[in-house]
PDB file of C-alpha atoms in Angstrom:
ATOM      1  CA  MET A   1      11.541  21.008   5.851  1.00 93.00           C
ATOM      2  CA  LYS A   2       8.802  18.148   5.348  1.00 95.00           C
ATOM      3  CA  LEU A   3       7.613  17.856   1.885  1.00 96.00           C
ATOM      4  CA  SER A   4       3.604  18.448   3.330  1.00 97.00           C
ATOM      5  CA  GLU A   5       5.046  21.981   4.357  1.00 97.00           C
ATOM      6  CA  ILE A   6       6.739  22.541   0.999  1.00 97.00           C
ATOM      7  CA  LYS A   7       3.001  21.327  -0.313  1.00 98.00           C
ATOM      8  CA  GLU A   8       1.426  24.027   1.602  1.00 98.00           C
ATOM      9  CA  ILE A   9       4.055  26.818   1.046  1.00 98.00           C
ATOM     10  CA  LEU A  10       3.773  26.357  -2.930  1.00 98.00           C
ATOM     11  CA  ASN A  11      -0.231  25.375  -2.927  1.00 98.00           C
ATOM     12  CA  ALA A  12       1.115  22.253  -5.002  1.00 98.00           C
ATOM     13  CA  GLU A  13      -0.829  19.349  -5.958  1.00 98.00           C
ATOM     14  CA  VAL A  14       0.710  16.011  -5.016  1.00 98.00           C
ATOM     15  CA  LEU A  15       0.679  14.066  -8.251  1.00 98.00           C
ATOM     16  CA  VAL A  16       2.840  10.885  -6.756  1.00 98.00           C
ATOM     17  CA  GLY A  17       3.695   9.745  -3.610  1.00 96.00           C
ATOM     18  CA  GLU A  18       1.128  11.362  -1.156  1.00 96.00           C
ATOM     19  CA  ASP A  19       2.267   8.981   1.761  1.00 96.00           C
ATOM     20  CA  GLU A  20       5.461  10.275   1.864  1.00 94.00           C
ATOM     21  CA  MET A  21       4.547  13.444   2.806  1.00 96.00           C
ATOM     22  CA  ASP A  22       6.018  13.366   6.520  1.00 95.00           C
ATOM     23  CA  ASN A  23       9.794  12.844   4.984  1.00 93.00           C
ATOM     24  CA  GLU A  24      12.082  15.820   5.011  1.00 92.00           C
ATOM     25  CA  VAL A  25      14.183  17.565   2.848  1.00 90.00           C
ATOM     26  CA  PHE A  26      17.231  19.826   3.416  1.00 87.00           C
ATOM     27  CA  SER A  27      18.257  21.541   0.609  1.00 87.00           C
ATOM     28  CA  ALA A  28      16.784  22.267  -2.939  1.00 89.00           C
ATOM     29  CA  CYS A  29      17.613  23.455  -6.425  1.00 89.00           C
ATOM     30  CA  GLY A  30      15.553  24.947  -9.197  1.00 91.00           C
ATOM     31  CA  SER A  31      16.797  24.449 -12.915  1.00 91.00           C
ATOM     32  CA  ASP A  32      15.357  23.239 -16.387  1.00 90.00           C
ATOM     33  CA  LEU A  33      18.570  22.402 -17.533  1.00 88.00           C
ATOM     34  CA  MET A  34      19.171  18.944 -16.589  1.00 88.00           C
ATOM     35  CA  SER A  35      22.782  18.939 -17.357  1.00 85.00           C
ATOM     36  CA  ASP A  36      23.108  21.655 -14.856  1.00 81.00           C
ATOM     37  CA  VAL A  37      21.648  19.379 -12.402  1.00 82.00           C
ATOM     38  CA  LEU A  38      23.934  16.907 -13.264  1.00 82.00           C
ATOM     39  CA  ALA A  39      27.283  19.195 -13.269  1.00 79.00           C
ATOM     40  CA  PHE A  40      26.473  21.596 -10.280  1.00 71.00           C
ATOM     41  CA  VAL A  41      23.851  20.025  -7.775  1.00 69.00           C
ATOM     42  CA  LYS A  42      25.192  17.883  -5.224  1.00 65.00           C
ATOM     43  CA  ASP A  43      23.399  15.820  -2.478  1.00 65.00           C
ATOM     44  CA  GLN A  44      20.211  17.438  -3.061  1.00 63.00           C
ATOM     45  CA  ALA A  45      16.838  16.551  -2.265  1.00 79.00           C
ATOM     46  CA  LEU A  46      14.453  18.740  -3.884  1.00 91.00           C
ATOM     47  CA  LEU A  47      14.164  19.496  -7.305  1.00 93.00           C
ATOM     48  CA  LEU A  48      12.099  22.708  -9.162  1.00 95.00           C
ATOM     49  CA  THR A  49      11.822  22.413 -12.998  1.00 96.00           C
ATOM     50  CA  GLY A  50       9.388  22.944 -15.550  1.00 96.00           C
ATOM     51  CA  LEU A  51      10.986  20.683 -17.790  1.00 95.00           C
ATOM     52  CA  ILE A  52       8.327  17.669 -17.849  1.00 95.00           C
ATOM     53  CA  ASN A  53       9.952  14.735 -19.658  1.00 94.00           C
ATOM     54  CA  GLY A  54      11.275  11.458 -18.570  1.00 94.00           C
ATOM     55  CA  GLN A  55      14.866  12.761 -18.375  1.00 94.00           C
ATOM     56  CA  VAL A  56      14.058  14.636 -14.980  1.00 95.00           C
ATOM     57  CA  ILE A  57      12.956  11.470 -13.570  1.00 96.00           C
ATOM     58  CA  ARG A  58      16.208   9.787 -14.423  1.00 94.00           C
ATOM     59  CA  THR A  59      18.219  12.313 -13.273  1.00 92.00           C
ATOM     60  CA  ALA A  60      16.496  12.977 -10.227  1.00 92.00           C
ATOM     61  CA  GLU A  61      17.620   9.095  -9.578  1.00 91.00           C
ATOM     62  CA  MET A  62      20.870   9.405 -10.140  1.00 89.00           C
ATOM     63  CA  MET A  63      21.589  12.799  -8.311  1.00 89.00           C
ATOM     64  CA  ASP A  64      19.376  10.956  -5.061  1.00 87.00           C
ATOM     65  CA  ILE A  65      17.079  13.869  -5.832  1.00 90.00           C
ATOM     66  CA  HIS A  66      13.574  12.288  -3.521  1.00 91.00           C
ATOM     67  CA  ALA A  67      11.205  14.744  -4.834  1.00 95.00           C
ATOM     68  CA  VAL A  68      10.702  16.988  -7.633  1.00 96.00           C
ATOM     69  CA  ILE A  69       8.006  19.913  -8.222  1.00 98.00           C
ATOM     70  CA  PHE A  70       7.186  21.173 -11.885  1.00 98.00           C
ATOM     71  CA  VAL A  71       6.294  24.503 -11.819  1.00 98.00           C
ATOM     72  CA  ARG A  72       4.545  26.681 -14.272  1.00 97.00           C
ATOM     73  CA  GLY A  73       1.227  24.535 -14.038  1.00 95.00           C
ATOM     74  CA  LYS A  74       3.423  22.010 -15.836  1.00 94.00           C
ATOM     75  CA  GLU A  75       1.167  18.688 -16.688  1.00 94.00           C
ATOM     76  CA  PRO A  76       3.539  15.496 -16.762  1.00 96.00           C
ATOM     77  CA  SER A  77       2.281  12.715 -18.838  1.00 96.00           C
ATOM     78  CA  ALA A  78       1.351   9.428 -17.329  1.00 97.00           C
ATOM     79  CA  GLU A  79       4.450   7.824 -18.511  1.00 97.00           C
ATOM     80  CA  VAL A  80       6.432  10.385 -16.514  1.00 97.00           C
ATOM     81  CA  LEU A  81       4.037   9.877 -13.310  1.00 97.00           C
ATOM     82  CA  SER A  82       4.360   5.809 -13.545  1.00 97.00           C
ATOM     83  CA  LEU A  83       8.439   6.465 -14.364  1.00 97.00           C
ATOM     84  CA  ALA A  84       8.593   8.375 -10.834  1.00 97.00           C
ATOM     85  CA  GLU A  85       6.284   5.930  -8.967  1.00 96.00           C
ATOM     86  CA  ASN A  86       8.388   2.908  -9.952  1.00 96.00           C
ATOM     87  CA  ARG A  87      11.898   4.831  -8.689  1.00 95.00           C
ATOM     88  CA  ASP A  88       9.679   6.281  -5.212  1.00 95.00           C
ATOM     89  CA  ILE A  89      10.184   9.928  -6.410  1.00 96.00           C
ATOM     90  CA  VAL A  90       7.788  12.159  -4.793  1.00 97.00           C
ATOM     91  CA  ILE A  91       6.210  14.320  -7.511  1.00 98.00           C
ATOM     92  CA  MET A  92       4.111  17.941  -6.976  1.00 98.00           C
ATOM     93  CA  LYS A  93       3.148  20.612  -9.469  1.00 98.00           C
ATOM     94  CA  THR A  94       2.531  24.207  -8.607  1.00 98.00           C
ATOM     95  CA  GLU A  95       0.964  27.015 -10.634  1.00 98.00           C
ATOM     96  CA  MET A  96       3.984  29.190  -9.711  1.00 98.00           C
ATOM     97  CA  PRO A  97       6.785  30.508 -11.798  1.00 98.00           C
ATOM     98  CA  MET A  98      10.359  28.808 -10.451  1.00 96.00           C
ATOM     99  CA  TYR A  99      11.599  31.777  -9.225  1.00 96.00           C
ATOM    100  CA  PRO A 100       8.776  33.069  -6.689  1.00 97.00           C
ATOM    101  CA  ALA A 101       8.620  29.329  -5.868  1.00 97.00           C
ATOM    102  CA  CYS A 102      12.465  28.840  -5.222  1.00 94.00           C
ATOM    103  CA  GLY A 103      12.332  32.265  -3.255  1.00 95.00           C
ATOM    104  CA  LYS A 104       9.341  31.075  -1.002  1.00 97.00           C
ATOM    105  CA  LEU A 105      11.133  28.175  -0.190  1.00 96.00           C
ATOM    106  CA  TYR A 106      14.387  29.874   0.801  1.00 94.00           C
ATOM    107  CA  ALA A 107      12.262  32.579   2.710  1.00 96.00           C
ATOM    108  CA  ALA A 108      10.762  29.516   4.827  1.00 96.00           C
ATOM    109  CA  GLY A 109      14.289  28.243   5.596  1.00 92.00           C
ATOM    110  CA  LEU A 110      15.042  25.503   3.140  1.00 91.00           C
ATOM    111  CA  LYS A 111      18.336  26.388   1.862  1.00 82.00           C
ATOM    112  CA  GLY A 112      19.783  26.178  -1.519  1.00 77.00           C
ATOM    113  CA  GLY A 113      22.603  23.174  -2.424  1.00 65.00           C
ATOM    114  CA  GLY A 114      23.962  23.765  -5.536  1.00 56.00           C
ATOM    115  CA  VAL A 115      27.559  23.885  -5.801  1.00 50.00           C
ATOM    116  CA  ARG A 116      30.213  23.972  -8.402  1.00 43.00           C
ATOM    117  CA  ALA A 117      31.725  20.521  -9.475  1.00 39.00           C
TER     118      ALA A 117
END
């Protein structure tokens, strides 16, 4: 699924990486616990989270996650956005809570990819 489609489905705003909207992702996960992302998520391309600190960006980089969507209207700091931009990670935000956002993406055909280690 193209990031532009995800943006439309979630009525999201692009904060970093507007020029990357034609990139595709093949799976997604939703978590506010970066330890769970590190332990259970493999080969992900999209992360939905309500956590808005730099640890999210560092985790995304380590796990080869290409895009992060902040849910619940969370507004990341300029420092977090700069960190994402320097690592070529697309950042979007949506007003939707995590559960409905994940459900909408799943219903649109984006599969989940979390597996137990």
